[in-house]
CSV table of C-alpha atoms and ligand atoms in Angstrom, one decimal:
chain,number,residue,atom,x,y,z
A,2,UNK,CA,-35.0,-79.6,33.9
A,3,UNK,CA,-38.2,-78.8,35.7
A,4,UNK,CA,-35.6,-77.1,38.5
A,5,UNK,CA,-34.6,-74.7,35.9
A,6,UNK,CA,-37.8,-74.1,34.6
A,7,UNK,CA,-39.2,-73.1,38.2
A,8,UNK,CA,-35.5,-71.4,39.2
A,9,UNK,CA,-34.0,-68.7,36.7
A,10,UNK,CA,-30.8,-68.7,37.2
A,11,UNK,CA,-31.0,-64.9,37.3
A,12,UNK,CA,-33.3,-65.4,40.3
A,13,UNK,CA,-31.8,-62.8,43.3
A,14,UNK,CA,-33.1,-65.3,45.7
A,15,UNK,CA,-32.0,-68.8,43.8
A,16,UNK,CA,-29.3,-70.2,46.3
A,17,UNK,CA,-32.2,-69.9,49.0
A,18,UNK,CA,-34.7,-71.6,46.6
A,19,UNK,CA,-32.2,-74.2,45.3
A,20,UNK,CA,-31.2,-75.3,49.1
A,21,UNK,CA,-34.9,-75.7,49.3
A,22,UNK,CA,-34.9,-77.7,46.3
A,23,UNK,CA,-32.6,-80.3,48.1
A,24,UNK,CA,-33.9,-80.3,50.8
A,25,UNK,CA,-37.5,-81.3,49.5
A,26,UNK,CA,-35.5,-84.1,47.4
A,27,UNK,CA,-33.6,-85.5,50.4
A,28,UNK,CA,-37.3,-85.4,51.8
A,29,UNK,CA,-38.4,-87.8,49.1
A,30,UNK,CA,-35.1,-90.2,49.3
A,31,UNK,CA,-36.0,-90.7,53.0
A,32,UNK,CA,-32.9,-89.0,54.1
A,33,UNK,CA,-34.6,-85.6,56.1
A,34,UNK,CA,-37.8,-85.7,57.8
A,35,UNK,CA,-40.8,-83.2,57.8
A,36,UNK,CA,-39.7,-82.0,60.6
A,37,UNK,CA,-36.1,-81.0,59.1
A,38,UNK,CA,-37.8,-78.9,56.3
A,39,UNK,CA,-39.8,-77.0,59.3
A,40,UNK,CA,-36.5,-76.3,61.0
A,41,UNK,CA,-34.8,-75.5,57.9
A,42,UNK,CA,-37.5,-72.9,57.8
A,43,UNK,CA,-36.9,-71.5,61.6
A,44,UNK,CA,-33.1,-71.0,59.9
A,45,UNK,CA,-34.1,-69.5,56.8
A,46,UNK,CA,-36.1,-66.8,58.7
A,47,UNK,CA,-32.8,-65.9,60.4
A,48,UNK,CA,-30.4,-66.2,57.6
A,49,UNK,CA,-32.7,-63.5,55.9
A,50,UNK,CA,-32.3,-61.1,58.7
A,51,UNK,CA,-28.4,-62.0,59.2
A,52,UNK,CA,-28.7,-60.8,55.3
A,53,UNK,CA,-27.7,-64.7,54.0
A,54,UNK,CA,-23.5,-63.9,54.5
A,55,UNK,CA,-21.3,-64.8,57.3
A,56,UNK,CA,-20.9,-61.9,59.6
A,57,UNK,CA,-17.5,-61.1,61.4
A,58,UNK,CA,-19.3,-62.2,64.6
A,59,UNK,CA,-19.7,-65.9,63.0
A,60,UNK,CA,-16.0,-65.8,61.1
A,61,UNK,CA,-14.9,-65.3,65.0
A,62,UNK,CA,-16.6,-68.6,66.1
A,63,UNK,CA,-16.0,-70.7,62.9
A,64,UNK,CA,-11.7,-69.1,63.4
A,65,UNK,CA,-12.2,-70.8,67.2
A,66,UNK,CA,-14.1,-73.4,66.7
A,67,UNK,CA,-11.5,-74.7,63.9
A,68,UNK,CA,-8.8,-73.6,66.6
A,69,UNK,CA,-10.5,-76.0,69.1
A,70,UNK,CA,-11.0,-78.7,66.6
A,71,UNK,CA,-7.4,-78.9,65.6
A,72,UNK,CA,-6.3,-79.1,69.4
A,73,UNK,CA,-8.8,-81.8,70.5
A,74,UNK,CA,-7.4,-85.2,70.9
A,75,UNK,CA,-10.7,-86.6,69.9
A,76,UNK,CA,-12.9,-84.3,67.8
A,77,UNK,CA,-16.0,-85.9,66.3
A,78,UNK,CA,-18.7,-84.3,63.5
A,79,UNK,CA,-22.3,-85.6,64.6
A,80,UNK,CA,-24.3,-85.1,61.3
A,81,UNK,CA,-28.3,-85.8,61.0
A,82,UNK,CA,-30.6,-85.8,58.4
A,83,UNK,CA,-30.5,-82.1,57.4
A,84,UNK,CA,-26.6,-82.1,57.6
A,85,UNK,CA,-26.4,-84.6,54.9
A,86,UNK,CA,-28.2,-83.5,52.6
A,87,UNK,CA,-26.8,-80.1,53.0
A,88,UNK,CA,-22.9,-80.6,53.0
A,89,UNK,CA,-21.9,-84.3,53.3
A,90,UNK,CA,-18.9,-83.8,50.5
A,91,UNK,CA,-17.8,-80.4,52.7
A,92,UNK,CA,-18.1,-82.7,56.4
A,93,UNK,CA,-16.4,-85.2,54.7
A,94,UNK,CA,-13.6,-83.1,53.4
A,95,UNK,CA,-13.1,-80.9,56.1
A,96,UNK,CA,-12.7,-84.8,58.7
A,97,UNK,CA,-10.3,-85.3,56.7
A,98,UNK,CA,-8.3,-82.1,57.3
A,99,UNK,CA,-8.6,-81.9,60.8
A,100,UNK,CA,-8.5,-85.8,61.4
A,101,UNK,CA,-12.0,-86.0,63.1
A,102,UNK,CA,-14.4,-88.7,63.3
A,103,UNK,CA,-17.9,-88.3,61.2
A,104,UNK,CA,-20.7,-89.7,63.6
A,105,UNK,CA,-24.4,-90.3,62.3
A,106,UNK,CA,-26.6,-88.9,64.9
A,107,UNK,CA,-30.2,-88.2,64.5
A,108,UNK,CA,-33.2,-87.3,66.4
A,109,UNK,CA,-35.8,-88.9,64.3
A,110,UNK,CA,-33.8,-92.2,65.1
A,111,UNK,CA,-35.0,-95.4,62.1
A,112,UNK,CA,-32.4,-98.2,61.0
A,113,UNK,CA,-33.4,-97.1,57.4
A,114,UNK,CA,-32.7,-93.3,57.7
A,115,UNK,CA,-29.4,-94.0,59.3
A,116,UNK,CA,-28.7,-96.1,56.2
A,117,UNK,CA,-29.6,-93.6,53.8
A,118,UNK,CA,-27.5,-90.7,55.4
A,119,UNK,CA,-24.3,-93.3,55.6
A,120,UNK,CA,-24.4,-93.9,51.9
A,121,UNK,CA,-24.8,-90.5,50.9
A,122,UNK,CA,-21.8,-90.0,53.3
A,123,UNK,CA,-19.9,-92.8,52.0
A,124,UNK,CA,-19.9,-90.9,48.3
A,125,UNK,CA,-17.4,-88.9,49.5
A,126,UNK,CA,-16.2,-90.3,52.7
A,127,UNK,CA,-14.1,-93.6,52.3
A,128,UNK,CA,-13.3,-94.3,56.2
A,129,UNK,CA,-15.1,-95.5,59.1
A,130,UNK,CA,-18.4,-93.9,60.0
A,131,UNK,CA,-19.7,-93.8,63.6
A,132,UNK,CA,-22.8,-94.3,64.9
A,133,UNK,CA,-23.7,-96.6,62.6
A,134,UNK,CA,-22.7,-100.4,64.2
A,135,UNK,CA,-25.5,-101.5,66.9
A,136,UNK,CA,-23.0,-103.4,69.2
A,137,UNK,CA,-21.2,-100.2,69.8
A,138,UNK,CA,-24.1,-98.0,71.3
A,139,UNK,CA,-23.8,-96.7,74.7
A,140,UNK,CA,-26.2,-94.0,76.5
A,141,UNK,CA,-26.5,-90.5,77.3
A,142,UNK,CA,-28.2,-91.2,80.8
A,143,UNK,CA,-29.2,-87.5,81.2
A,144,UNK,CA,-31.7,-87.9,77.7
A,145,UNK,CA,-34.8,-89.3,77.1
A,146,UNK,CA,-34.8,-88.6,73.1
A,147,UNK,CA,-33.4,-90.8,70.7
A,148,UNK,CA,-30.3,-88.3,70.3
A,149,UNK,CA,-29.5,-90.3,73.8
A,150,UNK,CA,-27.6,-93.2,71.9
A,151,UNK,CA,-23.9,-92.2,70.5
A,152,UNK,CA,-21.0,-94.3,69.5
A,153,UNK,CA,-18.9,-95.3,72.3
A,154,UNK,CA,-15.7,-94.8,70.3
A,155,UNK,CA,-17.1,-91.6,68.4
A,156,UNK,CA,-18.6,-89.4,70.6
A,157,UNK,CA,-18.6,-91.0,73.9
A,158,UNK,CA,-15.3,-90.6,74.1
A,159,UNK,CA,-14.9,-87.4,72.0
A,160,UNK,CA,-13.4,-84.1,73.8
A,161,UNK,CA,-14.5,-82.1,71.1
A,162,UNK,CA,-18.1,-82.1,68.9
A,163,UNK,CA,-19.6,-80.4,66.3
A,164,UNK,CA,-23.3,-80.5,66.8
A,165,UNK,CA,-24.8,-78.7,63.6
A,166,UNK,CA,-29.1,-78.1,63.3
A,167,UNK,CA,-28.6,-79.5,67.2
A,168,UNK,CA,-31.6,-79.9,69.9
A,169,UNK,CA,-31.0,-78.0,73.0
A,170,UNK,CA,-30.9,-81.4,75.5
A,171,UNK,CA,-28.6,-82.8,74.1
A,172,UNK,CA,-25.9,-79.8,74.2
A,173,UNK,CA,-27.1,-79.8,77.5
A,174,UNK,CA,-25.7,-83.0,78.3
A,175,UNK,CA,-23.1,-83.0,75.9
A,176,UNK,CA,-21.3,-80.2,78.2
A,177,UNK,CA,-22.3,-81.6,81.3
A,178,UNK,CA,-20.2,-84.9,80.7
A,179,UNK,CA,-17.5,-82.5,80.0
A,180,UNK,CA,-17.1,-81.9,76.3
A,181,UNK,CA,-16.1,-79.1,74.3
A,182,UNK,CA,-19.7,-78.2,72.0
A,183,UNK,CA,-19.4,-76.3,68.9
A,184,UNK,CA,-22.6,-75.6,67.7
A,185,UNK,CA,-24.3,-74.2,64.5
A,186,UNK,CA,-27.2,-72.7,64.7
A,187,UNK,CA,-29.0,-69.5,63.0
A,188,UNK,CA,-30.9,-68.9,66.3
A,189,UNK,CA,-28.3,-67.2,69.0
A,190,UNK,CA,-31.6,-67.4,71.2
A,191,UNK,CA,-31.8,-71.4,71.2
A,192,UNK,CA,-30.8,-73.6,74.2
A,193,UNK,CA,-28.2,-74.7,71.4
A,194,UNK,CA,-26.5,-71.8,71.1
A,195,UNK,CA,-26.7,-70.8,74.4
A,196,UNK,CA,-25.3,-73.5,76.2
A,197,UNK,CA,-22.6,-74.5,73.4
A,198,UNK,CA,-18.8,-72.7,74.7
A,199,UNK,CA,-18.9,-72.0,71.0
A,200,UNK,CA,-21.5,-71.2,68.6
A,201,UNK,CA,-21.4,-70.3,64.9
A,202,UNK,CA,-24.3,-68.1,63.9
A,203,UNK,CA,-24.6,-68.7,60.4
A,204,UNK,CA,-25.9,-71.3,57.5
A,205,UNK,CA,-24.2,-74.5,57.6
A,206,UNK,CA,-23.2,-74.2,53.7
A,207,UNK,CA,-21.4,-71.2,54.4
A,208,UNK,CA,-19.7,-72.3,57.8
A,209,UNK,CA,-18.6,-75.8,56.7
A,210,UNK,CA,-16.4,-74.5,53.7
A,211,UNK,CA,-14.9,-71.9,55.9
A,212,UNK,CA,-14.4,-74.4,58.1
A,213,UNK,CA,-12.7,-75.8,55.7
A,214,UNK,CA,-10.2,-72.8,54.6
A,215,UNK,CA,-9.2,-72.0,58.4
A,216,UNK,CA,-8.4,-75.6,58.9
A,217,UNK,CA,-6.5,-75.3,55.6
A,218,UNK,CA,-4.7,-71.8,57.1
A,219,UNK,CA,-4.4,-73.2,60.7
A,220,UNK,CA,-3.2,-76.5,59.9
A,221,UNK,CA,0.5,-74.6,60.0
A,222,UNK,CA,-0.2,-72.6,62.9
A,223,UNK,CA,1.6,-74.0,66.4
A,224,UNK,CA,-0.5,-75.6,68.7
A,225,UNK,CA,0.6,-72.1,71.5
A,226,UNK,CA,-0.9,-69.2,68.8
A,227,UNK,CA,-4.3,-71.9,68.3
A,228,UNK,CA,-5.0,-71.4,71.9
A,229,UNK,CA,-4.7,-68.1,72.3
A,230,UNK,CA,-7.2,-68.0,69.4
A,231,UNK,CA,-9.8,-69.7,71.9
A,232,UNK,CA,-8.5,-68.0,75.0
A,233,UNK,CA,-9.5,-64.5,73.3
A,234,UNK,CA,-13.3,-65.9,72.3
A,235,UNK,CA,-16.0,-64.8,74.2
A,236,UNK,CA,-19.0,-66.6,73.0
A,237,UNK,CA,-21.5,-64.6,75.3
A,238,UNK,CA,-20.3,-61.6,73.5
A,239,UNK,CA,-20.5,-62.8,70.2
A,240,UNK,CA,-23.8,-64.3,70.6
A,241,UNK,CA,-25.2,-60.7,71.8
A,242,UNK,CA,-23.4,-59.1,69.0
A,243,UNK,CA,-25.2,-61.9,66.4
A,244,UNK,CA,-28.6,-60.8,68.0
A,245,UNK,CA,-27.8,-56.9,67.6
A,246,UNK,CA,-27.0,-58.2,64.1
A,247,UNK,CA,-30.5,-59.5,63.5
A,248,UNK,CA,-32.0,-56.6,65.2
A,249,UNK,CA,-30.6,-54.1,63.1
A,250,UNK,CA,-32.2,-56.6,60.2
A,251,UNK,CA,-35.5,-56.6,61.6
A,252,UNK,CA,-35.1,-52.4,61.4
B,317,PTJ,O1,-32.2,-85.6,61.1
B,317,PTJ,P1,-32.8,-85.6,62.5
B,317,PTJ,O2,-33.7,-86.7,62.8
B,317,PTJ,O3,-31.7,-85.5,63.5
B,317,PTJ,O4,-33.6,-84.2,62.6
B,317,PTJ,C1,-33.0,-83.0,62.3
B,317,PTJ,C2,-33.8,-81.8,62.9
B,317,PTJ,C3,-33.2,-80.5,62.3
B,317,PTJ,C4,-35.3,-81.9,62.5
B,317,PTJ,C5,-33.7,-81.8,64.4
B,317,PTJ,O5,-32.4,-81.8,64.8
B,317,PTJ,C6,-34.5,-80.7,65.1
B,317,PTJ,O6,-35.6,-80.8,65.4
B,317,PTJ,O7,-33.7,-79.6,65.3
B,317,PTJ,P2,-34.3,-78.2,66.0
B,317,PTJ,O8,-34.5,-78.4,67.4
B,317,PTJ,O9,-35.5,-77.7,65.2
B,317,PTJ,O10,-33.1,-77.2,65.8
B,317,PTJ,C7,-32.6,-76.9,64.5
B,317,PTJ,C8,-31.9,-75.5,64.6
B,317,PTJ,O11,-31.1,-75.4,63.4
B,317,PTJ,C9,-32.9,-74.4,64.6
B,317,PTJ,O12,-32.6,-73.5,65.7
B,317,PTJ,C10,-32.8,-73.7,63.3
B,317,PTJ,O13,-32.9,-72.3,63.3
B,317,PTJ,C11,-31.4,-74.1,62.9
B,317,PTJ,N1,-31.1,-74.2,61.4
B,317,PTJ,C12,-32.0,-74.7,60.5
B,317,PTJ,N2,-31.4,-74.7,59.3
B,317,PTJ,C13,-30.2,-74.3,59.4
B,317,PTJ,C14,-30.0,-74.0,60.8
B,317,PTJ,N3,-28.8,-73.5,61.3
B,317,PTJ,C15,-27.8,-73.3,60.4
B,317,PTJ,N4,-27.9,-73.6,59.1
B,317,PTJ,C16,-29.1,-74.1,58.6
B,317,PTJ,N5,-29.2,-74.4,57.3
């Protein structure tokens, strides 16, 4: 009620403000941090000057990454605080589709946040979740941050990883012990971006259900025609055509 009071729906900027409005209440459950409405407003900044919709740059990376996904033997979703709140039914759905493994991974690392973010998973998400059981830890050696403990049957021993709203060191390492990083992120300038072999440009609720369509679409597609999807992608490329994108926004 007091949403609608402070959000007409004829608002021309409501989606923006009702993502906000989420955000702040995941805040209050425990679920994001203060520091996840900060980023959220680092990504906001960009969405605005990508003009909030996907551009053909970021449908390129979210057709490959889904490409890639299908293909991997074991592809794992890492999802923090942020990611939760944001699309947890969407992650959930689209693990499903492409057979993936949903690992909890977060930065600001607490028993009690990890917790909250597997029971807002487990709403719509009925099999096992990773990064959750203690006795199954193992290290990242190259990190010093918390993101330096993973599942050792999630993404340990994953080929493949989504890394959405990701910190730069751990991409790092990710692709240094050889795996396959698909990264979101609304800055094509972060270590993120730039070190992921793919990265989607674009707001995680529009990526995930595309994600979810091309997975959908692809799902039919032979395994030869998928890699010639991945074998055509040039992520340097796109990521200098996603900053041309935001330059001509700044204009
Ligand atoms: O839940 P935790 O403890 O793992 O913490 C999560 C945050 C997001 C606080 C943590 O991962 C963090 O500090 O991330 P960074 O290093 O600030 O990076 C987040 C990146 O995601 C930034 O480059 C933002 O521009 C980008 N971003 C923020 N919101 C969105 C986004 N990208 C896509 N969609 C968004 N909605």
């Amino acid at each position: 009620m007091v949403q609608e009071l402070l959000i007409p729906s004829d608002h021309p900027r409501r989606v923006s403000l009702e993502i906000r409005e989420r955000l702040v209440e995941c805040f209050r459950k425990g679920m994001v941090v203060e520091q996840g409405l900060i980023a959220h407003g680092r990504g906001e900044a960009y969405d605005y000057l990508i003009g909030e919709k996907t551009t053909s740059t970021a449908l390129n990376a979210i057709k490959t990454a889904v490409a890639a996904l299908l293909l991997a033997k074991e592809p794992v979703l890492s999802v923090n605080g942020n990611v939760a709140c944001l699309c947890s039914k969407e992650i959930a759905n689209l693990a499903e589709i492409i057979n993936a493994k949903i690992e909890i991974n977060i930065f600001y690392r607490s028993k009690e946040r990890i917790k909250i973010i597997e029971e807002e998973l487990k709403r719509y998400y009925s099999k096992k979740i990773y990064g959750v059981e203690e006795n199954n830890y193992a290290v990242i050696q190259e990190l010093s941050s918390a993101r330096r403990i993973v599942d050792r049957y999630g993404i340990y021993l994953s080929d493949v990883v989504l890394v959405p709203l990701e910190d730069g060191d751990r991409t790092e390492a990710l692709v240094k012990m050889g795996k396959k990083v698909i990264a979101i992120d609304l800055n094509p300038l972060s270590r993120t971006s730039t070190t992921a072999q793919i990265s989607i440009v674009d707001n995680i609720i529009r990526v995930i259900p595309l994600m979810i369509k091309y997975a959908q679409e692809y799902s039919r597609v032979n395994r030869e025609e998928l890699q010639s999807i991945i074998d055509n992608f040039d992520n340097k490329s796109n990521l200098e055509e996603s900053l041309k994108t935001i330059l001509r926004g700044i204009r």
